[in-house]
Short mmCIF file of C-alpha atoms and ligand atoms in Angstrom, two decimals:
data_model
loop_
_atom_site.label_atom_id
_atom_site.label_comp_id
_atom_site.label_asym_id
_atom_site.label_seq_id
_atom_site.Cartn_x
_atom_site.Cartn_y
_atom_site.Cartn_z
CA UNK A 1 -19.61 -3.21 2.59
CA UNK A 2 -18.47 0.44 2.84
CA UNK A 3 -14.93 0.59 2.35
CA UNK A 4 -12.40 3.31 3.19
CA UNK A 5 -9.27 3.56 1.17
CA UNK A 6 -6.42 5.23 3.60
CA UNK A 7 -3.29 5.61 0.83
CA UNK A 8 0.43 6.92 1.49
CA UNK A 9 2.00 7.53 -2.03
CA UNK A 10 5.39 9.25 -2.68
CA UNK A 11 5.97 8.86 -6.73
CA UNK A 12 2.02 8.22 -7.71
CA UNK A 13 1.89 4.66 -8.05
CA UNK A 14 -0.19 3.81 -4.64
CA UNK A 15 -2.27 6.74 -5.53
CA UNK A 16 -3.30 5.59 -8.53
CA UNK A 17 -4.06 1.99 -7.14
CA UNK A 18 -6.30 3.74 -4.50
CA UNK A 19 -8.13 6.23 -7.20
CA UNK A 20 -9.07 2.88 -9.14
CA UNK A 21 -10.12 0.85 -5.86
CA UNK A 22 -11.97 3.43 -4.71
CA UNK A 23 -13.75 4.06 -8.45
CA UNK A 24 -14.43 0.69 -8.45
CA UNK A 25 -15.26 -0.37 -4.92
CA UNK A 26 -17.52 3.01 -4.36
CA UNK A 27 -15.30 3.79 -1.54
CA UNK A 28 -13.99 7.01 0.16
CA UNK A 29 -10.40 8.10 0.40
CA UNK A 30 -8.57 9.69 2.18
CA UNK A 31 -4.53 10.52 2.05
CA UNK A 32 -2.30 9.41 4.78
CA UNK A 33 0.04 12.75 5.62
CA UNK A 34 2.77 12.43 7.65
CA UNK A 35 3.95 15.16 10.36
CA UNK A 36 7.54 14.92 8.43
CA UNK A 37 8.03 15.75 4.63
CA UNK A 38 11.37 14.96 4.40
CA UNK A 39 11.58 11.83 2.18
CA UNK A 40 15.30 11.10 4.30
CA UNK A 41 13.39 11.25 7.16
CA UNK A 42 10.43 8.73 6.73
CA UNK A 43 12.74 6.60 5.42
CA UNK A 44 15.02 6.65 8.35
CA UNK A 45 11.74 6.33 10.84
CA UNK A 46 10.48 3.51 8.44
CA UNK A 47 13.99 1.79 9.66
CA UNK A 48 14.36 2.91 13.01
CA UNK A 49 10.69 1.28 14.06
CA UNK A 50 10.16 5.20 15.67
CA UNK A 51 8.14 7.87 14.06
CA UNK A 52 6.64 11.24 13.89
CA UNK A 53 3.42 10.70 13.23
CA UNK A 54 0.61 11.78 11.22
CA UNK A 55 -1.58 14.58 10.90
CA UNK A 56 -5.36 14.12 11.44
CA UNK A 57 -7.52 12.35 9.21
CA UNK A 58 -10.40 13.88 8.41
CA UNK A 59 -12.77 10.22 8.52
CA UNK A 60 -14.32 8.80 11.39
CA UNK A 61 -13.50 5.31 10.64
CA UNK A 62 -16.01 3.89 13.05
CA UNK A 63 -18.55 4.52 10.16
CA UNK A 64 -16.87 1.69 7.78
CA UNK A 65 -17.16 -1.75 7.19
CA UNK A 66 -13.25 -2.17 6.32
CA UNK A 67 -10.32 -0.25 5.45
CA UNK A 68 -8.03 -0.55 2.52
CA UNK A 69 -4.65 0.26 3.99
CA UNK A 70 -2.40 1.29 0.06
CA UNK A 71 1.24 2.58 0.19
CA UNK A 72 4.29 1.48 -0.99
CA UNK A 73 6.89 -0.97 0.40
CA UNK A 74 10.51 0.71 1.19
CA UNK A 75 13.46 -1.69 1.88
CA UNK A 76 11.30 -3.82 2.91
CA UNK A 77 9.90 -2.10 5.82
CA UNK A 78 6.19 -1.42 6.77
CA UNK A 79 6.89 2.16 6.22
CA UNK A 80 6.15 5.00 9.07
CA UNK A 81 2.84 6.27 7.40
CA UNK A 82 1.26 3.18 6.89
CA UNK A 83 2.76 1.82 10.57
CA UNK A 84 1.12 4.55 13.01
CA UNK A 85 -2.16 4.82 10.92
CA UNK A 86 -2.18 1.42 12.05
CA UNK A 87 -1.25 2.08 15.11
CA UNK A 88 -3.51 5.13 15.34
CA UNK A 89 -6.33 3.29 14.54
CA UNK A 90 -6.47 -0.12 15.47
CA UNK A 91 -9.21 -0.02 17.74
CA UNK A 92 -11.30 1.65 15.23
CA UNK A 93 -10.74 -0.99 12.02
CA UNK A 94 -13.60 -3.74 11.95
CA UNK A 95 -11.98 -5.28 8.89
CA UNK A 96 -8.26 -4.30 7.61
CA UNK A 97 -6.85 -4.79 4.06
CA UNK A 98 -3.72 -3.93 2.60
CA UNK A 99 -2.54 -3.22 -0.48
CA UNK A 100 0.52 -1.82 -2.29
CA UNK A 101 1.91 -1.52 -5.20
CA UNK A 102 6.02 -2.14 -5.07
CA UNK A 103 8.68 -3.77 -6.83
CA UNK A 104 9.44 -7.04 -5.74
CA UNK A 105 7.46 -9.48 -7.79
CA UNK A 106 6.53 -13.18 -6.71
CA UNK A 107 9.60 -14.51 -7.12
CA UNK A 108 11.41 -12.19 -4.63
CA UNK A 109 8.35 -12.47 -2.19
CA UNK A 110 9.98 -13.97 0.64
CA UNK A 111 13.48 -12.19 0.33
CA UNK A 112 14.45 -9.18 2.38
CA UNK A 113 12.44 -6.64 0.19
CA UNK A 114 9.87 -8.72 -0.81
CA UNK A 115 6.31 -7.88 0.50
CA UNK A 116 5.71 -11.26 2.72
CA UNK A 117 7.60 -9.72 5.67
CA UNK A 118 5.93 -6.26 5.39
CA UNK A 119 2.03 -8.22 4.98
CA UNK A 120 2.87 -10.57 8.43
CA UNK A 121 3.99 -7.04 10.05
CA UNK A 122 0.86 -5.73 9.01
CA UNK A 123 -0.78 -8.74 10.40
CA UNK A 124 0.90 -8.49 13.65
CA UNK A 125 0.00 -4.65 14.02
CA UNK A 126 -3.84 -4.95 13.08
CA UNK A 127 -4.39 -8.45 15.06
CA UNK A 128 -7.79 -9.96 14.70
CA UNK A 129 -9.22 -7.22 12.42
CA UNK A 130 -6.57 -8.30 9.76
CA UNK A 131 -7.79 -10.08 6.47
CA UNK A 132 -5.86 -9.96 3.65
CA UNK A 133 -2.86 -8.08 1.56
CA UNK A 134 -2.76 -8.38 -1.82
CA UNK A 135 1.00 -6.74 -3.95
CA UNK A 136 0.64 -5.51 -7.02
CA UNK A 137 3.91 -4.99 -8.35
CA UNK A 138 5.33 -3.00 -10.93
CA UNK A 139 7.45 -6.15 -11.89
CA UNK A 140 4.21 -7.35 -13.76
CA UNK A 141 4.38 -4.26 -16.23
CA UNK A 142 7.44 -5.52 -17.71
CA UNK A 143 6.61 -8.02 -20.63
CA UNK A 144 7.20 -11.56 -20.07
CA UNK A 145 10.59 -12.95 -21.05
CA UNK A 146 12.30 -9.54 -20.72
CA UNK A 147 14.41 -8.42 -17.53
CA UNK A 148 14.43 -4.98 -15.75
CA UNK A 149 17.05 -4.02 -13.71
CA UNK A 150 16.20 -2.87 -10.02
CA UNK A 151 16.71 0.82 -11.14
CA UNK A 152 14.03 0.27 -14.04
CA UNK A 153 12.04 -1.14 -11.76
CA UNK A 154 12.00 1.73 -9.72
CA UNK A 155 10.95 3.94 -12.60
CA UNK A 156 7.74 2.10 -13.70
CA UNK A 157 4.67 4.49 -13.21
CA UNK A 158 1.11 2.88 -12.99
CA UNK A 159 -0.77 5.02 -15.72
CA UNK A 160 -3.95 4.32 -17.17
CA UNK A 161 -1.62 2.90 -20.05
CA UNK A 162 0.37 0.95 -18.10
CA UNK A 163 -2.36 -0.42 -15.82
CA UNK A 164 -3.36 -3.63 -18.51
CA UNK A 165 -1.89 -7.55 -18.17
CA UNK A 166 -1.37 -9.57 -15.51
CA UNK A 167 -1.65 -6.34 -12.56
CA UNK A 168 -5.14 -5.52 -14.07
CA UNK A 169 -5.56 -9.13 -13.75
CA UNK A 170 -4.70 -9.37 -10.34
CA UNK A 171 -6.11 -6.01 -9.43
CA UNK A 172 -9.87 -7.50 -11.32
CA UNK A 173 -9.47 -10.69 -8.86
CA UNK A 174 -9.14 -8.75 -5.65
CA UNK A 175 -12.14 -5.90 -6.37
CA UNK A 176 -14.19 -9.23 -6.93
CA UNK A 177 -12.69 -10.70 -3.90
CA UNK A 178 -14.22 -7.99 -1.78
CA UNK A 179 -16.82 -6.72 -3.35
C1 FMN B 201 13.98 4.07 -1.26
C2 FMN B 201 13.10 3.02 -1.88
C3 FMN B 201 13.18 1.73 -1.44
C4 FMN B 201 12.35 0.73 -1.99
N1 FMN B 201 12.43 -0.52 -1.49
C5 FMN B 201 11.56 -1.48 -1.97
C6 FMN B 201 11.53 -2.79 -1.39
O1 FMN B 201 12.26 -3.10 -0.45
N2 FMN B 201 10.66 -3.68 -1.91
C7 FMN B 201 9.81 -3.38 -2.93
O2 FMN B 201 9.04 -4.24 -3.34
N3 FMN B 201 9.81 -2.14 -3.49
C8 FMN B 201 10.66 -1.19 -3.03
N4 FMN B 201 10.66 0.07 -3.58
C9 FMN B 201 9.77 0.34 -4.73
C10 FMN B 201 8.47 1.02 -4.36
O3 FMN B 201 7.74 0.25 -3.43
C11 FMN B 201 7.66 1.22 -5.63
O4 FMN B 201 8.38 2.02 -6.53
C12 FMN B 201 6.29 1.83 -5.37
O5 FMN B 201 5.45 1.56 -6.48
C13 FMN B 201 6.31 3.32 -5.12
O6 FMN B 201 5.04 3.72 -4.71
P1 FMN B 201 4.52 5.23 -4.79
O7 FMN B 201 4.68 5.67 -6.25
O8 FMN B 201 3.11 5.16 -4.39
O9 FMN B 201 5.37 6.06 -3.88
C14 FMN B 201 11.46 1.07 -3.04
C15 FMN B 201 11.40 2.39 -3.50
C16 FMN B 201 12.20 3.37 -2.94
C17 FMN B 201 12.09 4.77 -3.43
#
């Protein structure tokens, strides 16, 4: 399989996810850049279900087996980037993935911000070329037994230190999972 990685990152995290997929799935990648930089902005478009777009990619995706859709999850909203490269591209996907790292761990899955609504949305968007979305939250850095408060959450950076446990666990299952 030849894989594309197409990643939207603000603070690093989903960028670092789709370094390692692509290190260890021999893919390409390539960054998702919206029209608008203004953080305010996106965020109000992720809402609003309207957008500005996104500038050219420079990929043909008709020359991939799949694509590894990777960017973060914002009030629990498919957010604008990730949205119209689906859009953009539909047609073009044989076989769609998507991955992101957020906050909301298993337990908050099926809540307003958790990443259940945001993976049927991507469903929904792709159709038929969909196949599977896989979170891999920060919420698994944080030692078991101990609590982090949302704003903690929000701070926790995927390093190459940080990236052991449980989300290099889950992160081992899915690279096996498609490779
Ligand atoms: C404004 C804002 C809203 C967020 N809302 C959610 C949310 O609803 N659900 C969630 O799981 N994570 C949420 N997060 C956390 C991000 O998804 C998480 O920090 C992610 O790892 C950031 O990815 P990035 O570093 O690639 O930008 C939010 C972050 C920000 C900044």
């Amino acid at each position: 399989m030849k894989y594309l990685i197409a990643y939207y990152s603000k603070t690093g995290n989903n960028w670092f996810l789709a370094e390692q997929l692509a290190h260890d799935v021999s893919a390409d990648v390539v960054e998702i850049v919206p029209r608008v930089k203004s953080f305010f902005l996106l965020l109000l478009t992720s809402l609003l279900k309207v957008s500005f777009g996104i500038k050219k990619i420079d990929k043909n995706l008709d020359d991939y087996d799949g694509v590894i859709l990777c960017g973060p999850i914002w009030m629990g909203q498919l957010i604008a980037p990730l949205r119209d490269f689906i859009r953009k591209f539909r047609a073009n996907i044989k076989t769609l993935y998507f991955v992101t790292c957020c906050a909301s761990g298993d337990a908050e899955r099926d809540g307003k911000f958790g990443y259940v609504n945001v993976f049927k949305k991507v469903e929904q968007l792709a159709g038929s070329s969909f196949k599977e979305a896989q979170a891999f939250s920060v919420s698994l850095l944080i030692p078991e037994g101990q609590q982090a408060e949302a704003e903690q959450m929000m701070q926790l950076k995927l390093t190459e230190e940080t990236f052991t446990g449980k989300i290099a666990e889950y992160y081992t299952q899915f690279v096996q999972n498609i490779s």
